[in-house]
Coordinates of C-alpha atoms in Angstrom, one line a residue:
Chain A
X1306 CA -22.9 -7.5 3.1
X1307 CA -21.4 -3.9 3.0
X1308 CA -21.3 -2.1 -0.8
X1309 CA -18.4 0.1 -1.9
X1310 CA -17.2 1.0 1.0
X1311 CA -14.5 2.6 0.4
X1312 CA -13.3 2.2 3.7
X1313 CA -12.4 -1.5 3.1
X1314 CA -8.8 -2.1 3.9
X1315 CA -6.4 -4.7 4.7
X1316 CA -4.2 -4.1 7.4
X1317 CA -1.0 -4.2 4.2
X1318 CA -3.7 -1.3 3.1
X1319 CA -3.4 0.9 6.7
X1320 CA 0.6 0.2 7.1
X1321 CA 0.4 1.8 3.6
X1322 CA -2.0 4.5 4.4
X1323 CA 0.3 5.8 7.2
X1324 CA 3.6 6.0 4.4
X1325 CA 1.3 7.7 2.4
X1326 CA -1.7 10.0 3.3
X1327 CA 0.6 11.9 4.8
X1328 CA 3.9 14.1 5.1
X1329 CA 4.2 12.2 8.6
X1330 CA 2.4 9.7 10.3
X1331 CA 1.9 11.2 13.7
X1332 CA -1.4 10.5 16.0
X1333 CA -4.4 10.9 14.3
X1334 CA -3.6 9.4 11.6
X1335 CA -2.6 6.2 13.8
X1336 CA -5.5 6.7 15.8
X1337 CA -7.4 6.3 12.9
X1338 CA -5.8 2.9 11.7
X1339 CA -5.4 1.3 14.7
X1340 CA -9.5 2.1 15.9
X1341 CA -9.8 -0.4 12.3
X1342 CA -7.4 -3.0 13.5
X1343 CA -7.4 -2.7 17.4
X1344 CA -6.2 -6.3 17.7
X1345 CA -3.0 -4.8 15.4
X1346 CA -2.3 -2.0 18.1
X1347 CA 0.7 -2.3 18.4
X1348 CA 2.0 -3.5 15.2
X1349 CA 0.7 -0.4 13.7
X1350 CA 2.0 1.8 16.0
X1351 CA 5.6 0.2 16.0
X1352 CA 5.6 0.7 11.9
X1353 CA 4.6 4.2 12.3
X1354 CA 7.6 4.6 14.5
X1355 CA 9.8 3.8 12.4
X1356 CA 8.5 5.2 9.1
X1357 CA 8.1 8.8 11.9
X1358 CA 11.7 7.5 11.9
X1359 CA 13.1 7.2 8.8
X1360 CA 11.4 10.7 7.6
X1361 CA 12.7 12.3 10.2
X1362 CA 16.7 11.1 9.2
X1363 CA 16.5 11.0 6.1
X1364 CA 16.1 13.3 3.2
X1365 CA 13.9 12.9 -0.5
X1366 CA 13.1 8.8 -0.1
X1367 CA 14.2 9.3 -3.6
X1368 CA 15.2 6.1 -5.4
X1369 CA 18.0 6.4 -8.3
X1370 CA 18.9 4.6 -11.6
X1371 CA 22.0 3.6 -12.3
X1372 CA 23.2 3.4 -16.0
X1373 CA 24.6 -0.2 -15.0
X1374 CA 21.8 -2.6 -17.2
X1375 CA 23.0 -6.4 -15.4
X1376 CA 21.3 -7.6 -13.8
X1377 CA 23.2 -8.7 -9.5
X1378 CA 22.6 -11.4 -7.8
X1379 CA 19.2 -9.6 -5.8
X1380 CA 17.4 -8.9 -9.4
X1381 CA 18.0 -12.4 -11.0
X1382 CA 16.2 -14.4 -7.1
X1383 CA 13.7 -11.5 -7.1
X1384 CA 12.8 -12.1 -10.6
X1385 CA 13.0 -16.6 -9.8
X1386 CA 10.6 -15.8 -6.8
X1387 CA 8.1 -13.3 -9.3
X1388 CA 8.1 -16.3 -11.9
X1389 CA 7.3 -18.9 -9.3
X1390 CA 4.4 -16.8 -7.7
X1391 CA 3.3 -16.0 -11.7
X1392 CA 3.6 -20.2 -12.4
X1393 CA 1.9 -20.0 -8.9
X1394 CA -1.4 -18.0 -9.3
X1395 CA -1.9 -19.0 -12.9
X1396 CA -2.2 -22.2 -11.7
X1397 CA -4.6 -22.1 -9.2
X1398 CA -6.5 -19.2 -11.8
X1399 CA -6.3 -22.2 -14.2
X1400 CA -7.7 -25.1 -11.8
X1401 CA -10.7 -22.4 -10.1
X1402 CA -11.9 -21.9 -14.3
X1403 CA -11.5 -26.9 -14.8
X1404 CA -13.7 -27.3 -11.8
X1405 CA -17.3 -25.8 -11.6
X1406 CA -16.8 -21.6 -11.3
X1407 CA -18.2 -20.3 -7.9
X1408 CA -21.7 -17.8 -9.4
X1409 CA -20.7 -14.9 -6.8
X1410 CA -24.6 -13.2 -6.9
X1411 CA -25.7 -17.2 -6.9
X1412 CA -26.8 -15.9 -2.7
X1413 CA -28.2 -13.0 -3.1
X1414 CA -32.1 -12.3 -3.1
X1415 CA -34.0 -9.7 -5.4
X1416 CA -34.0 -7.6 -2.6
X1417 CA -30.1 -7.6 -2.2
X1418 CA -29.7 -8.0 -6.0
X1419 CA -31.8 -4.3 -6.4
X1420 CA -29.1 -3.0 -3.4
X1421 CA -26.6 -5.0 -5.4
X1422 CA -26.9 -2.4 -8.5
X1423 CA -27.8 0.8 -6.7
X1424 CA -24.0 1.1 -5.6
X1425 CA -22.8 0.1 -9.5
X1426 CA -25.2 3.0 -10.7
X1427 CA -27.1 0.7 -12.6
X1428 CA -31.0 -0.9 -11.9
X1429 CA -31.8 -4.7 -12.3
X1430 CA -32.5 -6.2 -15.5
X1431 CA -28.1 -5.2 -15.8
X1432 CA -27.5 -6.7 -12.7
X1433 CA -29.9 -10.3 -13.6
X1434 CA -27.2 -9.7 -17.3
X1435 CA -24.2 -9.9 -15.1
X1436 CA -25.4 -12.6 -12.5
X1437 CA -26.6 -14.7 -16.3
X1438 CA -22.8 -14.2 -17.2
X1439 CA -25.1 -12.9 -20.9
X1440 CA -22.2 -10.1 -20.6
X1441 CA -18.9 -10.4 -22.3
X1442 CA -15.8 -10.4 -20.2
X1443 CA -13.6 -9.4 -22.6
X1444 CA -15.7 -6.0 -23.5
X1445 CA -16.3 -4.8 -20.0
X1446 CA -13.5 -2.3 -19.2
X1447 CA -11.4 -2.7 -15.7
X1448 CA -12.6 0.0 -14.0
X1449 CA -16.1 -1.6 -14.0
X1450 CA -14.5 -5.4 -13.2
X1451 CA -13.0 -3.8 -10.1
X1452 CA -16.1 -1.4 -9.4
X1453 CA -17.9 -5.1 -9.5
X1454 CA -15.0 -6.4 -7.4
X1455 CA -15.5 -4.0 -4.9
X1456 CA -19.3 -4.0 -4.2
X1457 CA -19.4 -7.5 -4.3
X1458 CA -16.2 -7.8 -1.7
X1459 CA -14.8 -10.7 -3.2
X1460 CA -11.5 -11.6 -4.9
X1461 CA -11.0 -10.1 -7.3
X1462 CA -10.5 -13.3 -10.1
X1463 CA -13.8 -15.0 -8.6
X1464 CA -15.2 -11.7 -10.7
X1465 CA -13.1 -12.8 -13.5
X1466 CA -13.8 -16.5 -13.3
X1467 CA -17.6 -15.4 -13.5
X1468 CA -18.1 -13.3 -16.2
X1469 CA -15.9 -15.5 -18.2
X1470 CA -17.8 -18.7 -17.7
X1471 CA -20.9 -19.6 -19.9
X1472 CA -24.0 -18.2 -19.6
X1473 CA -26.1 -19.9 -17.3
X1474 CA -29.7 -19.8 -17.2
X1475 CA -31.0 -20.2 -13.6
X1476 CA -33.0 -23.4 -12.3
X1477 CA -35.3 -21.0 -10.7
X1478 CA -36.6 -19.8 -13.1
X1479 CA -39.5 -19.7 -15.1
X1480 CA -40.4 -20.7 -18.9
X1481 CA -42.9 -21.8 -20.9
X1482 CA -41.8 -24.1 -23.5
X1483 CA -40.9 -27.8 -22.3
X1484 CA -37.3 -27.6 -22.1
X1485 CA -35.0 -25.3 -20.4
X1486 CA -33.8 -22.3 -23.2
X1487 CA -30.5 -22.2 -25.1
X1488 CA -28.3 -19.7 -22.7
X1489 CA -27.1 -18.2 -26.7
X1490 CA -24.7 -16.0 -27.1
X1491 CA -23.6 -13.4 -25.0
X1492 CA -24.5 -9.9 -25.7
X1493 CA -21.2 -7.0 -26.2
X1494 CA -20.7 -4.8 -22.4
X1495 CA -21.9 -1.6 -24.8
X1496 CA -25.3 -3.9 -25.9
X1497 CA -25.9 -4.8 -22.2
X1498 CA -25.5 -1.6 -21.4
X1499 CA -27.3 0.2 -24.5
X1500 CA -30.0 -2.4 -24.1
X1501 CA -31.2 -2.7 -20.6
X1502 CA -33.5 0.3 -19.7
X1503 CA -31.1 2.0 -18.1
X1504 CA -31.1 5.9 -17.8
X1505 CA -28.7 7.8 -20.0
X1506 CA -26.9 8.8 -17.2
X1507 CA -26.6 5.3 -15.8
X1508 CA -25.7 4.5 -19.4
X1509 CA -22.6 7.3 -19.1
X1510 CA -21.1 5.9 -16.1
X1511 CA -21.3 2.8 -16.8
X1512 CA -19.6 3.5 -19.9
X1513 CA -16.9 5.6 -18.4
X1514 CA -15.9 3.8 -16.3
Chain B
X1192 CA -6.3 7.2 -20.0
X1193 CA -4.9 4.9 -18.0
X1194 CA -8.0 3.3 -16.0
X1195 CA -8.5 5.1 -12.3
X1196 CA -6.5 3.4 -9.0
X1197 CA -8.8 1.8 -6.7
X1198 CA -7.5 2.8 -3.1
X1199 CA -9.4 5.0 -1.2
X1200 CA -7.5 7.6 1.2
X1201 CA -9.1 6.7 5.1
X1202 CA -11.5 9.2 4.1
X1203 CA -13.0 8.2 1.2
X1204 CA -11.3 10.1 -1.5
X1205 CA -9.9 7.5 -4.1
X1206 CA -6.1 8.0 -4.7
X1207 CA -4.5 9.2 -8.1
X1208 CA -1.9 9.8 -9.9
X1209 CA 0.1 12.5 -10.2
X1210 CA -0.6 14.4 -13.4
X1211 CA 3.0 14.4 -15.0
X1212 CA 2.2 10.3 -14.6
X1213 CA -1.0 10.7 -16.0
X1214 CA 0.8 11.9 -18.9
X1215 CA 4.0 10.3 -19.5
X1216 CA 1.2 6.6 -18.8
X1217 CA -0.9 8.4 -22.0
X1218 CA 2.4 9.1 -23.6
X1219 CA 4.1 5.4 -23.6
X1220 CA 0.9 3.8 -24.2
X1221 CA 0.7 5.6 -27.7
X1222 CA 4.0 4.6 -28.1
X1223 CA 5.1 0.6 -29.7
X1224 CA 6.7 -1.2 -27.0
X1225 CA 10.0 -1.1 -27.9
X1226 CA 9.8 3.0 -27.5
X1227 CA 8.6 1.7 -24.2
X1228 CA 11.7 0.3 -23.4
X1229 CA 14.3 2.6 -24.9
X1230 CA 12.7 5.1 -22.5
X1231 CA 12.0 3.4 -19.3
X1232 CA 16.3 2.5 -19.1
X1233 CA 16.9 6.5 -19.3
X1234 CA 18.0 7.4 -16.1
X1235 CA 18.5 10.9 -16.5
X1236 CA 16.0 12.2 -13.7
X1237 CA 15.7 15.5 -16.3
X1238 CA 15.5 14.0 -19.2
X1239 CA 12.1 14.7 -20.7
X1240 CA 11.4 11.3 -21.8
X1241 CA 11.6 9.8 -18.4
X1242 CA 9.5 7.1 -16.8
X1243 CA 8.8 7.8 -12.8
X1244 CA 8.4 5.0 -11.6
X1245 CA 4.8 4.9 -10.9
X1246 CA 4.6 4.8 -14.3
X1247 CA 6.9 2.1 -14.9
X1248 CA 4.9 0.1 -12.3
X1249 CA 1.7 1.0 -14.2
X1250 CA 3.1 -0.8 -17.7
X1251 CA 4.4 -3.5 -15.9
X1252 CA 0.7 -4.3 -14.3
X1253 CA -0.5 -3.8 -17.8
X1254 CA 1.4 -6.4 -19.2
X1255 CA 0.3 -8.4 -16.5
X1256 CA -3.3 -7.8 -17.0
X1257 CA -2.7 -8.9 -20.6
X1258 CA -0.5 -11.8 -19.8
X1259 CA 2.2 -10.4 -21.6
X1260 CA 4.7 -12.5 -19.8
X1261 CA 7.7 -11.1 -22.4
X1262 CA 6.9 -7.4 -21.7
X1263 CA 7.0 -8.1 -17.8
X1264 CA 10.2 -9.6 -18.0
X1265 CA 12.0 -6.5 -19.2
X1266 CA 9.9 -3.9 -17.7
X1267 CA 10.2 -5.3 -14.7
X1268 CA 13.9 -5.9 -14.1
X1269 CA 14.6 -1.7 -14.8
X1270 CA 11.9 -0.9 -11.8
X1271 CA 14.2 -3.7 -9.7
X1272 CA 17.4 -2.1 -10.3
X1273 CA 15.8 1.0 -9.6
X1274 CA 14.6 -0.4 -6.4
X1275 CA 17.9 -1.7 -5.6
X1276 CA 19.9 1.4 -5.7
X1277 CA 17.8 2.8 -3.1
X1278 CA 17.8 -0.3 -0.7
X1279 CA 22.1 0.5 -1.0
X1280 CA 21.9 3.5 0.1
X1281 CA 18.8 3.0 2.6
X1282 CA 19.5 -0.6 3.6
X1283 CA 22.4 0.2 6.8
X1284 CA 25.2 -1.9 6.0
X1285 CA 25.6 -2.4 9.9
X1286 CA 22.6 -4.4 9.8
X1287 CA 24.3 -7.9 9.9
X1288 CA 22.7 -9.3 6.8
X1289 CA 21.8 -6.6 5.2
X1290 CA 21.8 -8.4 2.0
X1291 CA 19.8 -11.1 2.5
X1292 CA 17.2 -8.0 3.7
X1293 CA 17.8 -6.0 0.4
X1294 CA 17.2 -9.5 -1.7
X1295 CA 13.6 -10.1 0.7
X1296 CA 12.6 -6.7 0.0
X1297 CA 13.5 -7.1 -3.5
X1298 CA 11.5 -10.3 -3.7
X1299 CA 8.4 -9.5 -1.9
X1300 CA 7.9 -6.4 -3.7
X1301 CA 8.2 -8.8 -7.3
X1302 CA 5.8 -10.8 -5.4
X1303 CA 3.1 -7.5 -6.0
X1304 CA 3.5 -7.9 -9.7
X1305 CA 2.7 -11.4 -9.7
X1306 CA -0.3 -11.5 -7.9
X1307 CA -1.9 -8.7 -8.7
X1308 CA -5.2 -8.3 -9.7
X1309 CA -6.2 -11.7 -7.8
X1310 CA -6.4 -12.9 -4.6
X1311 CA -8.0 -10.7 -1.7
X1312 CA -6.6 -7.5 -2.0
X1313 CA -5.8 -7.6 -5.4
X1314 CA -5.2 -3.3 -6.4
X1315 CA -2.0 -3.3 -3.3
X1316 CA 0.4 -2.0 -6.5
X1317 CA -2.3 1.6 -6.7
X1318 CA -0.3 3.3 -3.9
X1319 CA 2.7 2.5 -5.7
X1320 CA 1.1 3.9 -8.9
X1321 CA 0.5 7.3 -6.8
X1322 CA 3.4 8.1 -4.7
X1323 CA 5.9 5.3 -5.4
X1324 CA 9.1 6.2 -3.2
X1325 CA 6.4 6.3 -0.4
X1326 CA 5.0 2.7 -0.9
X1327 CA 8.7 1.5 -1.7
X1328 CA 9.5 3.5 2.0
X1329 CA 6.7 1.4 3.7
X1330 CA 7.6 -2.2 2.4
X1331 CA 11.3 -1.6 3.3
X1332 CA 10.3 0.0 6.5
X1333 CA 7.3 -3.1 7.8
X1334 CA 10.6 -5.7 5.9
X1335 CA 13.5 -3.9 8.0
X1336 CA 12.2 -3.1 11.8
X1337 CA 11.0 -6.5 12.0
X1338 CA 14.8 -7.2 11.4
X1339 CA 15.8 -4.2 14.1
X1340 CA 13.3 -6.2 16.4
X1341 CA 16.3 -9.3 16.6
X1342 CA 19.2 -7.0 16.7
X1343 CA 18.4 -5.0 19.7
X1344 CA 20.6 -2.3 21.3
X1345 CA 21.7 -3.4 24.6
X1346 CA 24.2 -0.8 25.5
X1347 CA 22.5 2.1 27.1
X1348 CA 22.8 5.8 27.7
X1349 CA 24.2 6.2 31.0
X1350 CA 21.8 8.5 33.7
X1351 CA 24.0 10.9 34.7
X1352 CA 24.6 11.3 38.5
X1353 CA 21.6 12.7 39.0
X1354 CA 23.2 15.0 42.4
X1355 CA 24.7 16.4 38.9
X1356 CA 23.3 20.1 38.5
X1357 CA 20.3 19.8 36.9
X1358 CA 21.0 23.2 34.4
X1359 CA 22.6 20.8 32.8
X1360 CA 20.0 19.1 31.3
X1361 CA 19.1 20.6 27.6
X1362 CA 15.0 20.4 28.4
X1363 CA 15.1 21.5 24.9
X1364 CA 17.4 18.2 23.0
X1365 CA 13.6 16.7 22.8
X1366 CA 12.2 19.7 20.5
X1367 CA 14.6 18.4 18.3
X1368 CA 12.4 15.8 17.0
X1369 CA 9.7 18.0 16.4
X1370 CA 10.8 21.0 14.2
X1371 CA 12.2 20.3 10.6
X1372 CA 15.9 20.4 10.6
X1373 CA 17.8 23.3 9.0
X1374 CA 21.4 22.4 7.7
X1375 CA 23.5 23.7 10.4
X1376 CA 21.1 21.1 13.2
X1377 CA 20.2 18.0 10.1
X1378 CA 24.2 17.0 12.3
X1379 CA 22.5 17.2 15.6
X1380 CA 19.4 15.1 14.6
X1381 CA 20.8 12.4 13.1
X1382 CA 22.9 12.2 15.8
X1383 CA 20.3 12.7 18.5
X1384 CA 18.4 9.8 16.6
X1385 CA 21.1 8.0 17.0
X1386 CA 21.6 8.0 20.2
X1387 CA 17.3 7.8 20.5
X1388 CA 18.3 4.5 20.0
X1389 CA 20.7 3.9 22.5
X1390 CA 17.8 4.9 25.3
X1391 CA 16.2 2.6 27.7
X1392 CA 12.7 0.7 25.3
X1393 CA 10.5 2.3 27.7
X1394 CA 12.0 5.7 27.7
X1395 CA 13.0 5.4 24.0
X1396 CA 8.8 4.5 23.9
X1397 CA 7.6 7.9 25.5
X1398 CA 9.6 9.6 23.6
X1399 CA 8.5 8.5 20.1
X1400 CA 5.3 8.5 21.2
X1401 CA 5.3 12.4 22.9
X1402 CA 7.9 14.0 20.7
X1403 CA 7.6 11.4 17.0
X1404 CA 4.2 10.9 16.8
X1405 CA 3.1 13.6 19.0
X1406 CA 0.7 12.4 21.4
X1407 CA -0.4 13.9 24.5
X1408 CA 1.0 12.3 27.9
X1409 CA -1.9 11.9 29.1
X1410 CA -5.6 12.6 28.9
X1411 CA -8.5 13.6 31.5
X1412 CA -10.7 12.3 28.0
X1413 CA -11.0 8.6 29.4
X1414 CA -11.2 7.2 25.6
X1415 CA -8.8 9.0 24.1
X1416 CA -5.2 7.0 23.5
X1417 CA -2.6 9.0 25.3
X1418 CA 1.1 8.1 25.7
X1419 CA -0.2 6.1 28.8
X1420 CA -2.7 4.7 27.2
X1421 CA -1.0 2.9 25.0
X1422 CA 2.3 1.9 27.2
X1423 CA -0.6 1.1 30.0
X1424 CA 1.1 3.2 32.6
X1425 CA 0.3 6.3 34.5
X1426 CA 0.8 10.1 33.5
X1427 CA 3.1 10.6 35.9
X1428 CA 5.3 7.4 34.9
X1429 CA 5.0 9.1 31.7
X1430 CA 6.6 12.2 32.6
X1431 CA 9.4 10.4 34.4
X1432 CA 10.5 8.6 31.4
X1433 CA 10.9 11.1 29.6
X1434 CA 12.5 13.5 31.8
X1435 CA 15.0 10.9 32.5
X1436 CA 15.0 10.4 28.9
X1437 CA 15.8 14.1 28.6
X1438 CA 19.0 14.0 30.7
X1439 CA 20.4 10.9 29.2
X1440 CA 20.5 12.3 25.3
X1441 CA 21.7 16.0 27.2
X1442 CA 24.2 14.7 28.4
X1443 CA 25.0 12.9 25.1
X1444 CA 24.5 16.2 23.4
X1445 CA 26.9 17.6 26.0
X1446 CA 29.1 14.9 25.2
X1447 CA 29.5 14.9 21.3
X1448 CA 29.0 18.7 21.1

């Protein structure tokens, strides 16, 4: 598993790069994308050619605002697709939160947790709090959650569901009392950052994400 | 300040919003929702209150994160109207099912918002916050070219008689594709682009690879991708195809002038 790989991308990302990275795609940029997705070389090449021809023949690909406020049939249909998809996504999120929530840190040994900590510019105690869901999800910045998602290389909703779930005490954790301790209330993100032995620079970095 | 974008350029740099977009987002987030809606509806690009499409995408994504369906229902149609206006000019009505294609593009685009922040590619809309027009162009082209594939041209430009005087062949005709057109040559370029579609597929591909994307015809470096390696033919075959394409386009150009 690699962490914080900025080069990680999907095929659709590769197409957007071809559209955005240069005024017009060229052999160099296309080769870069083909190296990443050799199995889609033909598709990417056709796409790059179509894009280059479109840019060559067209003027600025400007969008225009119309003064009309009417909702056309095409927009109604698009909104309908939006709502259907939104419903499906919400339903999927709900069923995943009703069932047992996957802990994306669960299978990570201590060495891997340390690597992860370095990737997000934190330390092991802070990552343990993330693993054990001891930090309130609603107090984390969106930037921090995205950073964790990228570093873990799991879907963003899995990370959100994990942080939103009840805190957990690891079954393999050692404790002196006869009973498993109550996991207790969650900390806010800021409290967790301040109380995990992070350096001032690390604290500042994490709080600014 | 709006949260940074998560997508990265191939060289590792993060995508970022243009400063004017960042400034507009800051303004909008500090204003009440009614003001944001009023501003979003402003059509005049020159107005100081005009909301660029990149900022509009940000507002809709922000509403999605907050699960504010009412805000999405107001703002998304505003953005879709802009896109629909663009598609009316960019998706040629000559295509047999142009309306269906426009609907498909709008539908796929609107679904990106519903799936924003979830799934295996939660940040795809970052591209639209960085450069809306280019990103939307990419989406449009990806959908339209699938349609193009189904309606391939079967009528090709004629190949001039080989015995014809070779001085009639304008060797520079392919250079039109490589130079930025001035006002005078734009007309010729557009006609040549139309004519390009009327070349046999293997000749057209050779022109596209060598003169549109800038690939070498062939190379001594066996690891280098060239027109020859992409088409899996020899460099000589590529040159032959280019020569035939030049002859066809050159006689066509002569015909239209």
